[in-house]
Coordinates of C-alpha atoms in Angstrom, one line a residue:
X593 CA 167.7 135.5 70.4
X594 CA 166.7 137.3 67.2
X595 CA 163.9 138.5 65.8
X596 CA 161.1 136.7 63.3
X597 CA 158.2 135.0 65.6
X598 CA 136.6 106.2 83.7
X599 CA 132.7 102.9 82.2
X600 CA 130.3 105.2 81.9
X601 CA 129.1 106.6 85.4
X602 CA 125.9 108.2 84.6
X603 CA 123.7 109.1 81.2
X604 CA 125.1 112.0 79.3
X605 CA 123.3 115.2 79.2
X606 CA 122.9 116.1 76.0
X607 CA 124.0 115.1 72.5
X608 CA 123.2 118.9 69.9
X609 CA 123.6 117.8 65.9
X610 CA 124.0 121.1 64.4
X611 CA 124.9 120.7 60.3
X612 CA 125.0 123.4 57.8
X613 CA 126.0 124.0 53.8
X614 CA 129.1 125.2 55.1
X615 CA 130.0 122.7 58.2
X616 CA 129.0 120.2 60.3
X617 CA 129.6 120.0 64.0
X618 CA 128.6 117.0 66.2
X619 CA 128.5 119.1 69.9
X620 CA 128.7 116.2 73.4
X621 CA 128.0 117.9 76.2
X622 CA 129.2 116.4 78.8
X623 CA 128.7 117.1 82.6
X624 CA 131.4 116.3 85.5
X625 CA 130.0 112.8 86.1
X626 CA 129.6 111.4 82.7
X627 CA 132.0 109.6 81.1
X628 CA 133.0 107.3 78.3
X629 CA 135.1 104.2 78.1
X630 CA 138.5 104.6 76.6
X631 CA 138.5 103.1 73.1
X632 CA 142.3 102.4 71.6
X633 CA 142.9 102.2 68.0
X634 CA 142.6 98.7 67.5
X635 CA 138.8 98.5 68.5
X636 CA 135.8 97.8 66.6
X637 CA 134.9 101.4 66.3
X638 CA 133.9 102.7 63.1
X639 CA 136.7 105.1 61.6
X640 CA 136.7 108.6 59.6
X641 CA 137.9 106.2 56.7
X642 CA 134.5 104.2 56.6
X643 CA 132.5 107.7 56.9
X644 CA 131.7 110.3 54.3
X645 CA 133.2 113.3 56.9
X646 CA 136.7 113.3 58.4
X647 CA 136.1 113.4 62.0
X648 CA 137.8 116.1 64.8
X649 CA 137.4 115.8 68.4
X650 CA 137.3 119.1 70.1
X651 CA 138.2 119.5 74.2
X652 CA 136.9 122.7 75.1
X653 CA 136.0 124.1 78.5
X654 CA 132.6 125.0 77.4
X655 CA 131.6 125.1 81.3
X656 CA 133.2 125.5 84.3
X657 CA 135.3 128.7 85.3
X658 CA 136.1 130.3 81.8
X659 CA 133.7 129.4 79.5
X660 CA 134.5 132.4 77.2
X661 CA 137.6 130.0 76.7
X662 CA 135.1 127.5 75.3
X663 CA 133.4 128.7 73.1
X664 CA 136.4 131.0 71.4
X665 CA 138.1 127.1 71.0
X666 CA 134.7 126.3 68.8
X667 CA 134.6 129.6 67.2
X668 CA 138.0 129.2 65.7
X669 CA 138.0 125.7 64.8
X670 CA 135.0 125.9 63.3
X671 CA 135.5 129.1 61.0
X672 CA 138.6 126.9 60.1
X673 CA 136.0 124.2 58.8
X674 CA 134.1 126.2 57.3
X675 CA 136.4 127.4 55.1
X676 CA 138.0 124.1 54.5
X677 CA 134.9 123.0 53.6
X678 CA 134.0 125.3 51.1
X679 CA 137.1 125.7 49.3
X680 CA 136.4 121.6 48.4
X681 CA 136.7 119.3 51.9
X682 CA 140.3 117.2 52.5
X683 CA 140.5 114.6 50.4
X684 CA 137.6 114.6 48.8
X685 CA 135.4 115.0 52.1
X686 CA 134.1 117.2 54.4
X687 CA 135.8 118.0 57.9
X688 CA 133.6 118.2 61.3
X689 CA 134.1 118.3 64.5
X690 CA 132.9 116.7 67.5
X691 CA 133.0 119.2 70.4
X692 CA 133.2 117.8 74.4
X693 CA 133.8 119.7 77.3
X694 CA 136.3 119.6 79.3
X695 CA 134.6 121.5 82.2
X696 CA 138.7 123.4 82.8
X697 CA 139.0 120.5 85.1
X698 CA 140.7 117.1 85.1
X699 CA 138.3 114.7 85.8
X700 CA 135.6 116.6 83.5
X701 CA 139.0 116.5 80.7
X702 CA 139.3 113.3 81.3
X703 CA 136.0 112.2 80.6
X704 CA 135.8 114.4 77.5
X705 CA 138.9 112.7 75.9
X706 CA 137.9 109.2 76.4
X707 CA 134.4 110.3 75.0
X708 CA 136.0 111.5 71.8
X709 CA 138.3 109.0 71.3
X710 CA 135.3 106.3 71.2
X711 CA 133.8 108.6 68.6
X712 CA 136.3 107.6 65.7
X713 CA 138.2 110.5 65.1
X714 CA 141.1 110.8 63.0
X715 CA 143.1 113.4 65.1
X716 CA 142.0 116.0 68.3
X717 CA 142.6 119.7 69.2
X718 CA 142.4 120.7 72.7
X719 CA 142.8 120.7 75.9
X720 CA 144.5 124.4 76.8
X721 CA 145.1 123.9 80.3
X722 CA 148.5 122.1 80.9
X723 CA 146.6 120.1 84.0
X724 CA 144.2 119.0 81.5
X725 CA 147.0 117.7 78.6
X726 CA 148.9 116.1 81.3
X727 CA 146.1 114.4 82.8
X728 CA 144.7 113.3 79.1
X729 CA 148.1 112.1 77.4
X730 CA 147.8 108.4 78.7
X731 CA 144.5 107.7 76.8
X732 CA 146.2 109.5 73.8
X733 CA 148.5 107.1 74.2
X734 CA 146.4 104.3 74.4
X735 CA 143.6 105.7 71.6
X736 CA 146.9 106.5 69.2
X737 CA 145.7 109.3 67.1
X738 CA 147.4 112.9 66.6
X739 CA 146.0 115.5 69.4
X740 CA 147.2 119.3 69.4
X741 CA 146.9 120.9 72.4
X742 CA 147.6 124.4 73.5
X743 CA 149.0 123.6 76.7
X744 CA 152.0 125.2 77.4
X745 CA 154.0 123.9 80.1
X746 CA 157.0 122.5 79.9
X747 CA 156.4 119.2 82.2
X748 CA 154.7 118.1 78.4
X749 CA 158.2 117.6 77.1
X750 CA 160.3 117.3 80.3
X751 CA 158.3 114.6 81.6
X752 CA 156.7 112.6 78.8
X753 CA 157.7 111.9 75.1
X754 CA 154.4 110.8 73.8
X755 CA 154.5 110.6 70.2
X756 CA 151.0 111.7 69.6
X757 CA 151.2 114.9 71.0
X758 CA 151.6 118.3 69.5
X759 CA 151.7 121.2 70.8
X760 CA 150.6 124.0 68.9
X761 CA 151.4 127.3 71.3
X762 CA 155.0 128.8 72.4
X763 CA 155.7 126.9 75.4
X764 CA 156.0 128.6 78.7
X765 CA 159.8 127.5 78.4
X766 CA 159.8 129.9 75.5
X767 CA 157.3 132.9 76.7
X768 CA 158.7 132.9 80.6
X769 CA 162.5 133.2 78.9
X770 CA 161.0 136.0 76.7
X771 CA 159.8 137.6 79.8
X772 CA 163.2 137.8 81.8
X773 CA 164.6 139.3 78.8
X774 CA 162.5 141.6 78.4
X775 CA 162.7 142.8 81.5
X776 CA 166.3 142.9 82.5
X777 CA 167.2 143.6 78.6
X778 CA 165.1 146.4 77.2
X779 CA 164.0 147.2 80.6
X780 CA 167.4 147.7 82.3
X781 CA 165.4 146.0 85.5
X782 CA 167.7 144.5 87.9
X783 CA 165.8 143.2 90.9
X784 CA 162.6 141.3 89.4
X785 CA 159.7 140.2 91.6
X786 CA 157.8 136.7 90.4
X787 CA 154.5 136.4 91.0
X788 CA 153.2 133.0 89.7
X789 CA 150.7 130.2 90.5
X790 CA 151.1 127.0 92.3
X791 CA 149.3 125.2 89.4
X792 CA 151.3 123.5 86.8
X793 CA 151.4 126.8 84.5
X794 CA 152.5 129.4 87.4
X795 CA 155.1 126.4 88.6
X796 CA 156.4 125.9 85.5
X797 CA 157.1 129.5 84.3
X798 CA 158.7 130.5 87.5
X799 CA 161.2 127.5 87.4
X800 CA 162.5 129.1 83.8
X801 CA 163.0 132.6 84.8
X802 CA 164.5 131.3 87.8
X803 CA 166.7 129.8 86.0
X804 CA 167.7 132.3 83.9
X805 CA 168.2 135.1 86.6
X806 CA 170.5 132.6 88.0
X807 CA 172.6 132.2 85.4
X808 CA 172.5 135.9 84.9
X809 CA 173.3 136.8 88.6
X810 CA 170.0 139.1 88.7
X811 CA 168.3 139.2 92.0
X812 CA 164.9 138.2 92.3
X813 CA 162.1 137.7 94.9
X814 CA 159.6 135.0 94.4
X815 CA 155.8 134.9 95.6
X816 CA 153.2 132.9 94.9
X817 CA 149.6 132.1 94.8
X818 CA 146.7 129.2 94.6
X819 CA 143.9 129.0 92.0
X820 CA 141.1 130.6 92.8
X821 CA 142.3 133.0 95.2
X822 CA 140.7 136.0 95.9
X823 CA 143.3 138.2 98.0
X824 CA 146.9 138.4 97.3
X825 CA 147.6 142.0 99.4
X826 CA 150.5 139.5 101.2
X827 CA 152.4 138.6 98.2
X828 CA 152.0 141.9 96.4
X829 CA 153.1 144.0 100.3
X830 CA 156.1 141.5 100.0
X831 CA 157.1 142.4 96.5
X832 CA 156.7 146.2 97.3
X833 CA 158.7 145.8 100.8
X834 CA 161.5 144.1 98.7
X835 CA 162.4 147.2 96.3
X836 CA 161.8 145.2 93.0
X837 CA 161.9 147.0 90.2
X838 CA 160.1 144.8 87.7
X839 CA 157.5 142.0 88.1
X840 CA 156.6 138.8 85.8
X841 CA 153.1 137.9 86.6
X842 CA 152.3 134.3 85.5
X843 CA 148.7 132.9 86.4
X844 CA 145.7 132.2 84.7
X845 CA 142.6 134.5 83.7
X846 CA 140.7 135.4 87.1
X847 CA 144.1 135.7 89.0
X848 CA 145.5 138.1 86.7
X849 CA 142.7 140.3 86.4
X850 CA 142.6 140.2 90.2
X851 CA 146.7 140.7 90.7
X852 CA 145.8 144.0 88.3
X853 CA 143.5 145.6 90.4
X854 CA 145.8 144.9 93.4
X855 CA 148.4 145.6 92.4
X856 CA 147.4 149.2 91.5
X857 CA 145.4 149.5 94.2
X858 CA 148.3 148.9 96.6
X859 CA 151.0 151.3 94.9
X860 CA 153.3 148.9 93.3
X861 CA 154.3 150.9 90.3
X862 CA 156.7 148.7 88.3
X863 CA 156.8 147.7 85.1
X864 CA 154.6 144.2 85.1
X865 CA 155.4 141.5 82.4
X866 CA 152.3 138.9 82.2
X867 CA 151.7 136.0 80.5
X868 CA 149.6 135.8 77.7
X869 CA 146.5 136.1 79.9
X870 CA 146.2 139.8 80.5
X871 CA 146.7 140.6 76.9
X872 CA 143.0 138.4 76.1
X873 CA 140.1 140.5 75.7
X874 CA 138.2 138.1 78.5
X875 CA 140.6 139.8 80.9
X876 CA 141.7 143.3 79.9
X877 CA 137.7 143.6 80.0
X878 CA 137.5 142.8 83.7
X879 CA 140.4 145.9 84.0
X880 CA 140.2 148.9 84.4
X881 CA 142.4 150.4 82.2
X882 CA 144.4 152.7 84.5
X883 CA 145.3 149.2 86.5
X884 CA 147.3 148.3 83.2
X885 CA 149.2 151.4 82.8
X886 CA 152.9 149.9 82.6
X887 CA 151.7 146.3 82.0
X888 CA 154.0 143.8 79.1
X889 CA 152.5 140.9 77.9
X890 CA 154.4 137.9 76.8
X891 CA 152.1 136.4 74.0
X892 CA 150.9 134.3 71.2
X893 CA 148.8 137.1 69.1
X894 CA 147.6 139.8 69.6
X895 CA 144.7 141.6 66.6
X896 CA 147.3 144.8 66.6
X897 CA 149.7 143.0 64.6
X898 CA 149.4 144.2 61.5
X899 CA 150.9 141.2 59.3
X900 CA 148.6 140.4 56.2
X901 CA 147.5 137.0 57.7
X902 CA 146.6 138.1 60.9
X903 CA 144.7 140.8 60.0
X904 CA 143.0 138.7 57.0
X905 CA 141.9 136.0 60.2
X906 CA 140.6 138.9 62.3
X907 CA 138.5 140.2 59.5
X908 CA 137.0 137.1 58.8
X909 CA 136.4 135.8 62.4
X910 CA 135.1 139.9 63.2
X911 CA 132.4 139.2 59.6
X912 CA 131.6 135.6 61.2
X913 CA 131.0 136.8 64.8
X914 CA 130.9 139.9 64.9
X915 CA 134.0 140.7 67.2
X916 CA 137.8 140.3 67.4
X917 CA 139.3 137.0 67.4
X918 CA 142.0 136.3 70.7
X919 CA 143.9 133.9 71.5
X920 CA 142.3 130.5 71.9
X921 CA 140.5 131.1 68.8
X922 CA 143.7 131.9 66.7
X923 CA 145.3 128.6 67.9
X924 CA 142.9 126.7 67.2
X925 CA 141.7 128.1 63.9
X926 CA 145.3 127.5 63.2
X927 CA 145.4 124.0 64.7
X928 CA 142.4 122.9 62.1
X929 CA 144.4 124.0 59.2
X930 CA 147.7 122.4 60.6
X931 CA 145.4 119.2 60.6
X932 CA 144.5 119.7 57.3
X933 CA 147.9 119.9 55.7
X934 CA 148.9 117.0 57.2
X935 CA 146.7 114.9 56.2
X936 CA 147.1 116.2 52.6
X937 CA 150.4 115.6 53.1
X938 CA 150.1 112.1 54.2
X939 CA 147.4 111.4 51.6
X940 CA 145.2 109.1 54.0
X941 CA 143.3 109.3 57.0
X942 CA 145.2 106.7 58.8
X943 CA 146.4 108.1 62.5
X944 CA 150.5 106.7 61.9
X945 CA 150.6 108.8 58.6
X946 CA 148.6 111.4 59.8
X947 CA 150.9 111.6 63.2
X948 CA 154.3 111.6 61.0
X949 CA 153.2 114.1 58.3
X950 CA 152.7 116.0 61.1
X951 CA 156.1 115.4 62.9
X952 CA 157.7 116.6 59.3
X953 CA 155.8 120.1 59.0
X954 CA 158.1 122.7 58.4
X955 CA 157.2 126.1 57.2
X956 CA 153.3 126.2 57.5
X957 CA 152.6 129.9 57.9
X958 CA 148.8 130.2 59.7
X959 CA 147.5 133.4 62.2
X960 CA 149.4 132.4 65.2
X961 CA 153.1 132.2 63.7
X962 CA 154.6 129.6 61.7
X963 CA 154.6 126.2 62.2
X964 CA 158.0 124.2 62.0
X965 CA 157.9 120.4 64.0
X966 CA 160.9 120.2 66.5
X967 CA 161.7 116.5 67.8
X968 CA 159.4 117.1 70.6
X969 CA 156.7 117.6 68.0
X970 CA 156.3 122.0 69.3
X971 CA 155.3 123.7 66.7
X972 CA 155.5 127.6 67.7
X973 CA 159.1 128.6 68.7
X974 CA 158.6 132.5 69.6
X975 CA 156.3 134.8 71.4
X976 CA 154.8 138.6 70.9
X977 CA 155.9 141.4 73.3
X978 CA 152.9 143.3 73.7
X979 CA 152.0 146.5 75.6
X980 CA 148.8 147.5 77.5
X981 CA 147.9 150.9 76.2
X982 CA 144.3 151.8 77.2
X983 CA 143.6 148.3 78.5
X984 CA 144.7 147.3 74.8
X985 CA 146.9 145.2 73.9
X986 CA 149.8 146.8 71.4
X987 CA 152.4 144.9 69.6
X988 CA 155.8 145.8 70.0
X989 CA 158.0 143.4 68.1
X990 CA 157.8 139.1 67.8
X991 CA 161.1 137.3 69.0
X992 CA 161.8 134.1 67.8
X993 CA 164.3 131.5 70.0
X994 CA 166.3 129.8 68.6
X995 CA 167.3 126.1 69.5

């Protein structure tokens, strides 16, 4: 390493039009029953080529468990259209988005997927959740237009090879590797406890670091958890028991915050290396910020780097909503401009062209890194090394991996 960086099921609830001189966004949302029928490229639908607006779907997890999530996933696309827009359009037309949710669950995802692909849209950003991406990739398939996601487990490139699929986040192959560096490198830890979920993200992390504390000859002590949880004094009592020296913590939002508090609360005074979840505002703010004293965070962005793009994004997202930007609103404020060199670069709104422009991207600096296509279409290939100073998260350095 070095450094750098299912027929519809019942009526849908609501359809919002919102349009304004400096965007336009066409807003489904949809509940866990409704649905729409899957609708492949060769159907009779009517195309962004045949409309006066270049057409975005948008999964978000507007509902469910962390609709903060949401609505930073529309914040950030949307700023990214807005700008777009007003600097002149792509092509000679105007980009909007047309935002479903996802509900942070599969059937809900997979609902909101086949409903924007019967909408005509030349490309889509989102889901985040792995569960979600995996569970959405067939009708990608099927629908064949370009969709970003932010998923970041490694079963998107171990287990398919789906040609439409980017992924526009370090994968947890890349973050979880940064992690057992970290601590065992510039850490000098040498008996690391793992502390993951069961899910798909948790599972997939903990198979890397595994790995690589193998290969190493590092002792470890593994624990894990299920979604939704709401004690974990067993797993953390097991860790403390075992003498590590070091945990990696890898688990989404409400389990981190909750692994926080316990952890503090029952005296295991480690270093702790989380994902990028504890470094979000939506979770440092359920903290108290004694319970992140000696917490890392292996990360995508952070608003303390102090890089001249990153801190130009937070500005304007700070002017446009009036607070700091975090992650899901960096990726895919950076996905939207991604989409928009492509299809410069491909000169046409037809999903093959749009799809291989997109496989050639190499270079394309945005707020979350810079974007260079591997053969497994990845975009981001490094990760931030934060630190938790007054709940806050504080960058340190960004590590890029090499192939």
């Amino acid at each position: 390493m070095k450094k750098r960086w299912k027929p519809f099921m019942a009526v849908l609830l609501s359809v919002t039009l919102l349009a304004g001189c400096s965007g336009q966004v066409s807003q489904q949302a949809v509940s866990g029953a409704a649905t729409a029928s899957n609708t492949s490229s060769g159907s009779a639908r009517k195309t962004s080529t045949e409309k006066d607006t270049i057409l975005i779907g948008v999964s978000a997890s507007i509902t469910g468990s962390a609709p903060t999530n949401g609505m930073r996933t529309q914040q950030g696309a949307q700023m990214a259209v807005d700008e777009i827009n007003e600097a002149g359009g792509v092509l000679g037309k105007q980009l909007e988005l047309f935002v479903a949710d996802d509900g942070g669950v599969q059937d809900t995802g997979i609902n909101a997927t086949n409903l924007i692909a019967s909408q005509g849209v030349v490309a889509q950003v989102g889901p985040t959740l792995s569960g979600l991406a995996l569970a959405v990739e067939g009708i990608i398939s099927e629908a064949e237009y370009p969709v970003l996601v932010g998923a970041t487990s490694p079963k998107l490139v171990n287990t398919i090879d789906n040609p439409w699929l980017f992924r526009v986040r370090a994968s947890d192959t890349i973050q979880a590797q940064l992690a057992a560096v970290y601590a065992t490198e510039n850490l000098g830890c040498s008996k690391i406890g793992l502390f993951t979920n069961s899910n798909d993200y948790g599972s997939g992390a903990r198979v890397v670091v595994e790995e690589y504390l193998t290969e190493k000859g590092i002792e470890y002590v593994s624990e894990s958890h299920n979604t939704g949880d709401t004690d974990m004094t067993s797993q953390v009592l097991k860790l403390k028991e075992a003498g590590v020296d070091c945990v990696i913590v890898w688990t989404d939002d409400a389990e981190t915050a909750l692994a926080a508090r316990q952890f503090y609360d029952l005296g295991l005074d480690v270093p702790i290396i989380g994902s990028t979840s504890i470094s979000t505002p939506q979770v440092n703010e359920l903290c108290q910020p004694e319970w992140l004293d000696n917490w890392y965070s292996c990360t995508d962005f952070t608003t303390s780097n102090d890089s001249e793009i990153v801190q130009n994004f937070v500005k304007s997202f700070n002017t446009k909503y009036g607070e700091d930007p975090e992650l899901y609103a960096v990726t895919y404020y950076s996905a939207i401009y991604l989409l928009k060199d492509a299809i410069e670069r491909a000169g046409s709104l037809d999903s093959a062209a749009i799809r291989d422009a997109l496989a050639a991207t190499d270079g394309l600096q945005v707020p979350i890194g810079t974007y260079k296509a591997n053969e497994m279409r990845e975009m981001v290939h490094g990760g931030t090394i934060c630190k938790m100073v007054d709940g806050k998260a504080e960058f340190l350095e960004y590590v890029l991996v090499k192939d």
